[in-house]
PDB file of C-alpha atoms in Angstrom:
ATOM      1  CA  UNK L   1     -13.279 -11.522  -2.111  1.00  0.00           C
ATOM      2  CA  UNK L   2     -11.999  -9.933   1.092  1.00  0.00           C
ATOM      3  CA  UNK L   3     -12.967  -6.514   0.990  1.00  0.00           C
ATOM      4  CA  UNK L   4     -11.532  -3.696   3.878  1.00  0.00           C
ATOM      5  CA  UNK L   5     -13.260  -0.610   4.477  1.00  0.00           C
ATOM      6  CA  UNK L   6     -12.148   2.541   6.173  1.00  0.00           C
ATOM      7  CA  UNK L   7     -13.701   5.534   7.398  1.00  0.00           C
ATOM      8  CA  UNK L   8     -13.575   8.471   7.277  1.00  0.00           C
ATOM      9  CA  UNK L   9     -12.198   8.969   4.097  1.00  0.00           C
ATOM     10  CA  UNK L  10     -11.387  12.351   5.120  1.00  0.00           C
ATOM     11  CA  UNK L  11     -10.942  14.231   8.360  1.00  0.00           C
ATOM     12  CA  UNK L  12      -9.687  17.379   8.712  1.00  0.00           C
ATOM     13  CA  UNK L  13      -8.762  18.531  12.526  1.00  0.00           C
ATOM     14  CA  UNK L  14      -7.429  21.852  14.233  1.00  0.00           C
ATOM     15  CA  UNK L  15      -4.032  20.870  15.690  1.00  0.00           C
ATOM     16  CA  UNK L  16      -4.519  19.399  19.129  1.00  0.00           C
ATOM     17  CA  UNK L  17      -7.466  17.761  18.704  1.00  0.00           C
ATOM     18  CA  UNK L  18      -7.755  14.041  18.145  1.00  0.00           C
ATOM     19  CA  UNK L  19      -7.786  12.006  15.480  1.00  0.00           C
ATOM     20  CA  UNK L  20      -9.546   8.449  14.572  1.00  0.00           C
ATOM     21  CA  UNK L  21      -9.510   6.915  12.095  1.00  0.00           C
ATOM     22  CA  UNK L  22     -11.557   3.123  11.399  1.00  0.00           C
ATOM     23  CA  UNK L  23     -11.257  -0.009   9.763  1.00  0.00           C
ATOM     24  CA  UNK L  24     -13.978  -2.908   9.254  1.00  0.00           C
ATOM     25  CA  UNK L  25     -13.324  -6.275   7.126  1.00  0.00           C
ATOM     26  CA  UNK L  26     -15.978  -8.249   5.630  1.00  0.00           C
ATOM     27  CA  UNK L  27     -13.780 -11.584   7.043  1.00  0.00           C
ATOM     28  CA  UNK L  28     -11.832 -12.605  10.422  1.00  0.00           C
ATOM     29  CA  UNK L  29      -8.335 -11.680   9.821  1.00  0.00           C
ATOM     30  CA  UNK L  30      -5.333 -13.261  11.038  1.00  0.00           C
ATOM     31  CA  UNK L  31      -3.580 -10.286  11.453  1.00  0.00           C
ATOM     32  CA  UNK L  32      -3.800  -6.223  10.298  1.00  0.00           C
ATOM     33  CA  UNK L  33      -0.846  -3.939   9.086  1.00  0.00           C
ATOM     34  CA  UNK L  34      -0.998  -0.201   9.350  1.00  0.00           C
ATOM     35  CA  UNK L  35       0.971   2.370   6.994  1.00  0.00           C
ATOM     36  CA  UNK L  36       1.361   6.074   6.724  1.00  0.00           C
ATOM     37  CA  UNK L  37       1.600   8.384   3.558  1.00  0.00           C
ATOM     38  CA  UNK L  38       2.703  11.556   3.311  1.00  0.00           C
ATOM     39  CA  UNK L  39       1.598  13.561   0.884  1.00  0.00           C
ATOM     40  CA  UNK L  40       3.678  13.300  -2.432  1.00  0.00           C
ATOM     41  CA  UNK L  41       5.230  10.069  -0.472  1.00  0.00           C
ATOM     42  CA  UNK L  42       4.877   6.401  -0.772  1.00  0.00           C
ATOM     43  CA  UNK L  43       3.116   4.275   2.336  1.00  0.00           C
ATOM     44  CA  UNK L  44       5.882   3.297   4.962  1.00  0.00           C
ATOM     45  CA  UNK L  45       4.698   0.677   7.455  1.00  0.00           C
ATOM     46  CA  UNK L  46       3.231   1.610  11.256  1.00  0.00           C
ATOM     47  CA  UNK L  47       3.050  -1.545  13.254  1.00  0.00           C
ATOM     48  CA  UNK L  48       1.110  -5.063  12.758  1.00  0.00           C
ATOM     49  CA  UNK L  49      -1.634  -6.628  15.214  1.00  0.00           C
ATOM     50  CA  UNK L  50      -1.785  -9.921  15.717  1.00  0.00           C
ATOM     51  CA  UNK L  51      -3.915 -11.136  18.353  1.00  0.00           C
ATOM     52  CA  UNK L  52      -7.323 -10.447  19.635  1.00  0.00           C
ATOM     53  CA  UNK L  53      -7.944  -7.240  21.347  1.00  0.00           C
ATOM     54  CA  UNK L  54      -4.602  -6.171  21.083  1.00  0.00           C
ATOM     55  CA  UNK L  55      -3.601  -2.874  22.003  1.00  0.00           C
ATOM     56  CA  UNK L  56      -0.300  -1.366  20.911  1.00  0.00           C
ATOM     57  CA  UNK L  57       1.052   2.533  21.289  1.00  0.00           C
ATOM     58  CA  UNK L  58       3.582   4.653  19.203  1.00  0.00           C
ATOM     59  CA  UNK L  59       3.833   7.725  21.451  1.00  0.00           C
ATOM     60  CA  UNK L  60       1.059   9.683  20.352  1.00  0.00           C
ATOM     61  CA  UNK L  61      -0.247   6.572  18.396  1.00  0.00           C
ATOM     62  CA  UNK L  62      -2.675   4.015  19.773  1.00  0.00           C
ATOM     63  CA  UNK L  63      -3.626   0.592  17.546  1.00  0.00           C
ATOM     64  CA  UNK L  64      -6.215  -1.402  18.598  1.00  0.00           C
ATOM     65  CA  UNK L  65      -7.230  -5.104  17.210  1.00  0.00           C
ATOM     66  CA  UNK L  66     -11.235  -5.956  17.863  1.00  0.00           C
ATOM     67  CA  UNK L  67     -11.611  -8.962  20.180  1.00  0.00           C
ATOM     68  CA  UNK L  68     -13.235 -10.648  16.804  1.00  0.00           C
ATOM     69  CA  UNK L  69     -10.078  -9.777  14.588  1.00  0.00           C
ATOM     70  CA  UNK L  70     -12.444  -7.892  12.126  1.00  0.00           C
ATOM     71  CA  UNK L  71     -11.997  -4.475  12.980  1.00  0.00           C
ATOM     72  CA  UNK L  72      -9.379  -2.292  14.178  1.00  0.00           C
ATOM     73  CA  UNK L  73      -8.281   1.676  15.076  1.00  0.00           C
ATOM     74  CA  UNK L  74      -5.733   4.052  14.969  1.00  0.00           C
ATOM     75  CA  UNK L  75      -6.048   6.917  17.187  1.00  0.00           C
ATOM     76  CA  UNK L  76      -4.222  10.038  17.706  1.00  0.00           C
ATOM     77  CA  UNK L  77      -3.775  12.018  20.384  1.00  0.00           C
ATOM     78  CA  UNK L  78      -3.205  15.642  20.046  1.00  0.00           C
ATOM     79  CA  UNK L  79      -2.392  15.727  16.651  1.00  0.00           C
ATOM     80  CA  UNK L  80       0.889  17.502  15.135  1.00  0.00           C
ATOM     81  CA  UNK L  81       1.218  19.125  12.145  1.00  0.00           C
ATOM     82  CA  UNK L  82       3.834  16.214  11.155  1.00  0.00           C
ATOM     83  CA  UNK L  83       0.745  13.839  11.343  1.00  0.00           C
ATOM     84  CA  UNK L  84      -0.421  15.202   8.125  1.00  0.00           C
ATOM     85  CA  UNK L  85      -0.941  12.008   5.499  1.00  0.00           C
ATOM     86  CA  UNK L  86      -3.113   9.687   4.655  1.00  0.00           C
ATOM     87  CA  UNK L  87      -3.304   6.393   6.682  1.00  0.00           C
ATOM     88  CA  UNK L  88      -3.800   2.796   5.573  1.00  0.00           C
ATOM     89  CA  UNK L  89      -5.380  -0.035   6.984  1.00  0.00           C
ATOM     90  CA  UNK L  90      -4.319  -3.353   5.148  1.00  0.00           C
ATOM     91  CA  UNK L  91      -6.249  -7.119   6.748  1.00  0.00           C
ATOM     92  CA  UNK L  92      -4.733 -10.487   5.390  1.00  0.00           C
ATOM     93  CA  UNK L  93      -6.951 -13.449   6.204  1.00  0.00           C
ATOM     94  CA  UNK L  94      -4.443 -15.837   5.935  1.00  0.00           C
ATOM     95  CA  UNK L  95      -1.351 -17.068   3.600  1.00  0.00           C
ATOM     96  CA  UNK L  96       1.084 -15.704   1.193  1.00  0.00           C
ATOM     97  CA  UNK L  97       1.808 -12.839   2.252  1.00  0.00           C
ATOM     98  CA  UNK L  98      -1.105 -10.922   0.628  1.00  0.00           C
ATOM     99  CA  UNK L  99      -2.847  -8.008   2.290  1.00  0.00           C
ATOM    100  CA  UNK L 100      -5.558  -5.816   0.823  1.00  0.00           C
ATOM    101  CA  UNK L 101      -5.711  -2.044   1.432  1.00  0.00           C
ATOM    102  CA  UNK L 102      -8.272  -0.022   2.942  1.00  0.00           C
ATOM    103  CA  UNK L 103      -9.034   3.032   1.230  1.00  0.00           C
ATOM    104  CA  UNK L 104      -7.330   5.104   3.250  1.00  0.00           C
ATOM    105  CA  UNK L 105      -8.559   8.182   5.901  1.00  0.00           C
ATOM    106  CA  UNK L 106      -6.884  11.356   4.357  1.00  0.00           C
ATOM    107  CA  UNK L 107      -5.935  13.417   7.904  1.00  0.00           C
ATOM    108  CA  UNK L 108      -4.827  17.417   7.307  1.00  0.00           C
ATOM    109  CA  UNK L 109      -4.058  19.059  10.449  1.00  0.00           C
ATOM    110  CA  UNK L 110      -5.013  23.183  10.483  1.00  0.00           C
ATOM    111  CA  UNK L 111      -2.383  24.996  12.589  1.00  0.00           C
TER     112      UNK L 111
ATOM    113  CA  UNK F   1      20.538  -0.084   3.333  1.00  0.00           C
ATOM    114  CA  UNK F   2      18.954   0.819   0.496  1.00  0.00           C
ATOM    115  CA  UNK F   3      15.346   0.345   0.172  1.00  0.00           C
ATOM    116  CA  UNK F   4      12.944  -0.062  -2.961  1.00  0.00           C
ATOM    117  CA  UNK F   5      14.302   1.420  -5.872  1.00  0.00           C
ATOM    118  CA  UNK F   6      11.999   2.315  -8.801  1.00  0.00           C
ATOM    119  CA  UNK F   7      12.532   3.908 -12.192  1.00  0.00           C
ATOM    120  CA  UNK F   8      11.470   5.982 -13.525  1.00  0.00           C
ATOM    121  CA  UNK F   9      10.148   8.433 -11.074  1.00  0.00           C
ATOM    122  CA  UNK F  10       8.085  10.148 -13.591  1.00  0.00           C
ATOM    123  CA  UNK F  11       6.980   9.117 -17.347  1.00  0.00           C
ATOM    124  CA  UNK F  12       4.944  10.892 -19.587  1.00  0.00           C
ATOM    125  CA  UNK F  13       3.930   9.357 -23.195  1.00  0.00           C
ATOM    126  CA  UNK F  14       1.493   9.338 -25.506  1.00  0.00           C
ATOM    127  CA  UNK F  15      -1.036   6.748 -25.396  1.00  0.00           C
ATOM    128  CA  UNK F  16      -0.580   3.630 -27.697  1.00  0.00           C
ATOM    129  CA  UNK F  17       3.257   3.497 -26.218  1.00  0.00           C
ATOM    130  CA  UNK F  18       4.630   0.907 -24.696  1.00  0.00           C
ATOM    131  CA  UNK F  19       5.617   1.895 -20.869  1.00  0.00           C
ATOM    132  CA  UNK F  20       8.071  -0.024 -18.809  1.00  0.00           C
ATOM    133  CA  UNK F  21       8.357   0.003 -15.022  1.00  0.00           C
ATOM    134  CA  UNK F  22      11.095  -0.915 -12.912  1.00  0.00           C
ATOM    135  CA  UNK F  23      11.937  -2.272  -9.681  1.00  0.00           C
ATOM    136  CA  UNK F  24      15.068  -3.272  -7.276  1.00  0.00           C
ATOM    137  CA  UNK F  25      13.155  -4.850  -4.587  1.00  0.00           C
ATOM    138  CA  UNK F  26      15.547  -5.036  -0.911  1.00  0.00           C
ATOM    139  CA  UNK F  27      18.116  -7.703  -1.206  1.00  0.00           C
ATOM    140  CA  UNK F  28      16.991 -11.032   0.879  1.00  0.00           C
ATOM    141  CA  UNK F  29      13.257 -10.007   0.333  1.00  0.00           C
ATOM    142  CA  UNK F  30      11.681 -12.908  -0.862  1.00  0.00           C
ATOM    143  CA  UNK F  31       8.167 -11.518  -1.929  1.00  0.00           C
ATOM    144  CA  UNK F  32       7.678  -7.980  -4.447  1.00  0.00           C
ATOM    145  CA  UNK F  33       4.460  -6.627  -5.037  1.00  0.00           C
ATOM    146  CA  UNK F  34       3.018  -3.930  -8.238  1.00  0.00           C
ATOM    147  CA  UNK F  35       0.331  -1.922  -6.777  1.00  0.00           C
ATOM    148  CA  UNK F  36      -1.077   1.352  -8.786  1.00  0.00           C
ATOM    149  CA  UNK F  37      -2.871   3.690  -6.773  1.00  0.00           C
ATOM    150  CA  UNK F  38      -5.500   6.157  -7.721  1.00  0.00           C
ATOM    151  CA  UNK F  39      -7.549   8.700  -6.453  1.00  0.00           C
ATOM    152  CA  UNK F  40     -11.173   6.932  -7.168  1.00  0.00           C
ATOM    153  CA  UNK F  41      -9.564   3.756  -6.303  1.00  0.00           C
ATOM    154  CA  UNK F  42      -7.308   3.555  -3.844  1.00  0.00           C
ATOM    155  CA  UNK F  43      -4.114   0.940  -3.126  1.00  0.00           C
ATOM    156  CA  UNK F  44      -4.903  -1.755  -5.439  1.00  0.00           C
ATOM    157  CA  UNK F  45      -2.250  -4.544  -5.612  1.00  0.00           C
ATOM    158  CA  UNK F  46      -1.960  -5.883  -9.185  1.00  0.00           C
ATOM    159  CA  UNK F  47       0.509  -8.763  -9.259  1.00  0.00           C
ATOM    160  CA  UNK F  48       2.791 -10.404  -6.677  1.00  0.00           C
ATOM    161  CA  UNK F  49       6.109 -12.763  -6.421  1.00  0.00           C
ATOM    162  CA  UNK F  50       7.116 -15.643  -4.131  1.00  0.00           C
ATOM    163  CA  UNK F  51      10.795 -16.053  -5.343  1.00  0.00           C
ATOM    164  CA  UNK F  52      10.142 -14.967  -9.102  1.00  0.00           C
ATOM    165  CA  UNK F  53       7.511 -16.373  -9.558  1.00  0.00           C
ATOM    166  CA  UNK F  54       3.836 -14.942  -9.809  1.00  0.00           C
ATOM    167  CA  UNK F  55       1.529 -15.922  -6.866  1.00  0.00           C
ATOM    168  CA  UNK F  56      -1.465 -13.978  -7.630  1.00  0.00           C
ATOM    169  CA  UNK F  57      -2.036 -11.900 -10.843  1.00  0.00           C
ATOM    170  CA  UNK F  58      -6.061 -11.642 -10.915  1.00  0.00           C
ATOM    171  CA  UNK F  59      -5.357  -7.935  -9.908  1.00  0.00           C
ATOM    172  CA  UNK F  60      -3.869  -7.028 -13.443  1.00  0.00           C
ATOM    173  CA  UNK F  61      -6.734  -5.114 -15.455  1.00  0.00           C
ATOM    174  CA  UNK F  62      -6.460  -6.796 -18.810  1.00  0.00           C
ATOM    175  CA  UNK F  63      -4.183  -8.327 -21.070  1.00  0.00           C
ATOM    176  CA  UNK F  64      -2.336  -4.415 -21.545  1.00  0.00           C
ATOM    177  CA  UNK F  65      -0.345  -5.317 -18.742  1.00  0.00           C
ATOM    178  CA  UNK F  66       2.336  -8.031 -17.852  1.00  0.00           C
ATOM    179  CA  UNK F  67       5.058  -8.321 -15.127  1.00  0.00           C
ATOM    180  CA  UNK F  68       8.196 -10.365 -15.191  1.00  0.00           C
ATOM    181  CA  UNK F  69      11.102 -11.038 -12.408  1.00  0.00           C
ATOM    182  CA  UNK F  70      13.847 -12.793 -14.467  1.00  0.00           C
ATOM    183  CA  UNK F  71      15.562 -12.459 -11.172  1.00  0.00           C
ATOM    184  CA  UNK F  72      15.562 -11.960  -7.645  1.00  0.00           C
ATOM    185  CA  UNK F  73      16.477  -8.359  -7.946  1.00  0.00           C
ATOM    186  CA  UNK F  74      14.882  -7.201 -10.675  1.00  0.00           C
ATOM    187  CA  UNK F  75      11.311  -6.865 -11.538  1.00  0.00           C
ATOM    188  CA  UNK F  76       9.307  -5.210 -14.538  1.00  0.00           C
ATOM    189  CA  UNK F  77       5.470  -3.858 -15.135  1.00  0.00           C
ATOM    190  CA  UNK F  78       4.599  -3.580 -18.557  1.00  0.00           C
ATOM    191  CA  UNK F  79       1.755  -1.617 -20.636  1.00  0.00           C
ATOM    192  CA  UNK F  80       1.209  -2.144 -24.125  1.00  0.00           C
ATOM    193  CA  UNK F  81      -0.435  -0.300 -25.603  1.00  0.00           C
ATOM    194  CA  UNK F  82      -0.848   2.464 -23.152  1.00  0.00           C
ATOM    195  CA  UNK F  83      -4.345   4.413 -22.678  1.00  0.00           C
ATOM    196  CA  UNK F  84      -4.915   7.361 -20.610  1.00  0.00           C
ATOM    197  CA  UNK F  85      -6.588   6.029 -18.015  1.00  0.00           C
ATOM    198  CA  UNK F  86      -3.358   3.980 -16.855  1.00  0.00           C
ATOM    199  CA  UNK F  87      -2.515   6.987 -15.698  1.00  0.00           C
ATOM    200  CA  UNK F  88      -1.580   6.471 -12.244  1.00  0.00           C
ATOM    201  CA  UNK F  89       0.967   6.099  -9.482  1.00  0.00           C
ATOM    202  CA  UNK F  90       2.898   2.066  -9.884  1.00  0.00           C
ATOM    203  CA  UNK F  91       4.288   1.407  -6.360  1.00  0.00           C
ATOM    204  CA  UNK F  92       6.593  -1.764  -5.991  1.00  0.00           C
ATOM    205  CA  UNK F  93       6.841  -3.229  -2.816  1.00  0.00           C
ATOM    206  CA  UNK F  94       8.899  -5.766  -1.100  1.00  0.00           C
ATOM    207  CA  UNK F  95       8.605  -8.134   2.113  1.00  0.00           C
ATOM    208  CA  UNK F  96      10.740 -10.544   3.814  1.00  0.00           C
ATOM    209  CA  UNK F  97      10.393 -14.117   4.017  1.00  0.00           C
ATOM    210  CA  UNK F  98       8.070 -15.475   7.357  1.00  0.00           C
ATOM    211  CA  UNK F  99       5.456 -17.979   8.155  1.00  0.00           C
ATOM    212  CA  UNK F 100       2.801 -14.497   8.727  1.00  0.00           C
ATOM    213  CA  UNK F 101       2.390 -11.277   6.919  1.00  0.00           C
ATOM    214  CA  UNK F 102       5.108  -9.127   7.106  1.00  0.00           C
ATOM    215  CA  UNK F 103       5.895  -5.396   6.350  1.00  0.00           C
ATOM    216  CA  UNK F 104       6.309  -4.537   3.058  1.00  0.00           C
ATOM    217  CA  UNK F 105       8.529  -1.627   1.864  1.00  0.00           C
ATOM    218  CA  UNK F 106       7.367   0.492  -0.580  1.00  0.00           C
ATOM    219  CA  UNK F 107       9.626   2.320  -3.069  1.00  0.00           C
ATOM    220  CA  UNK F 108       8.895   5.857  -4.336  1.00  0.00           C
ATOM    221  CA  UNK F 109       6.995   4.969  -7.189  1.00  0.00           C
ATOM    222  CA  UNK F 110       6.532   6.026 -10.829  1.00  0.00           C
ATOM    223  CA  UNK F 111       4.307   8.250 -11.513  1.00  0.00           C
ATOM    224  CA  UNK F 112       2.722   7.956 -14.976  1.00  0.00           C
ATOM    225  CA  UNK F 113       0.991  10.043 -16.898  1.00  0.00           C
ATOM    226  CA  UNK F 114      -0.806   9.069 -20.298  1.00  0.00           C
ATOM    227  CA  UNK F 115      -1.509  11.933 -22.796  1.00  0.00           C
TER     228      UNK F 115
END
């Protein structure tokens, strides 16, 4: 089956600094969702990527979509405190609605 | 609006119990999704819906566990008997309809704990 890995697993980064974090699927997807969870939370949804080297921003937040559709980043730009969480990567490769989770990059931010 | 609602927020029992889960998914959300998440494994999504009825189920670990959605706004997650290591966090979900993925919304799951 599909499988979606994610890495790091864990980062942590003085406050400031940047933050990456990196997803890889073992298929082409037709599309990839990104959620945030803070700690003690449940995962609330980010944005979705649709086509082929797409590039979207959030503010601080940059998503990127490979130019195959089987990899994709979220990057950070001088990370807050408030970016504390752990953030998901989740590929569907095609019908019903059905995504499958990365692991998840756990990101604590030192003040 | 109101979002997701799950109950309970927190359950402990003794293993051998029966648990039940519950879920409100958002009204006009046509799809609702169990995950339980863990800290070896992750997200993993157990069973889903497409109008009450069950798309996908090959995610539910044995025959413990069983959902039902008599309804569209109502959902249940089983375990029976109960063993310790169900002991997790249950998140329901829920999307809207559309022709692509969309968002799902995530309630604030139960966290269960089996002594």
């Amino acid at each position: 089956g599909q499988q979606v890995m994610q890495i790091p697993q864990y980062q942590h980064v003085q406050e400031g600094e940047d933050f990456t974090t990196y997803c890889n699927s073992s298929t082409t997807l037709s599309n990839i969702q990104w959620y945030k969870q803070r700690p003690g939370g449940h995962p609330v949804f980010l944005i979705q990527l649709v086509k082929s080297g797409e590039v979207k921003k959030q503010k601080r937040l940059t998503f990127q979509f490979g130019e195959a559709k089987k990899n994709s980043s979220l990057h950070i730009t001088a990370t807050q405190t408030t970016d504390v969480g752990t953030y998901f990567c989740a590929g569907d490769s095609g019908g019903y609605q059905k995504v499958t989770f990365g692991i998840g990059t756990k990101l604590q931010v030192i003040p | 609006d109101a979002g997701v609602i799950q109950s309970p927020r927190h359950e402990v029992t003794e293993m051998g119990q029966e648990v039940t889960l519950r879920c409100k998914p958002i009204s006009g959300h046509d799809y609702l999704f169990w995950y339980r998440q863990t800290m070896m494994r992750g997200l993993e999504l157990l069973i889903y819906f497409n109008n009450n009825v069950p798309i996908d189920d090959s995610g539910m670990p044995e025959d413990r566990f069983s959902a039902k959605m008599p309804n569209a706004s109502f959902s249940t997650l089983k375990i029976q008997p109960s063993e310790p290591r169900d002991s997790a966090v249950y998140f329901c979900a829920s999307s809207p309809p559309g022709y692509s993925n969309q968002p799902q919304h995530f309630g604030d799951g139960t966290r269960l704990s089996i002594l």
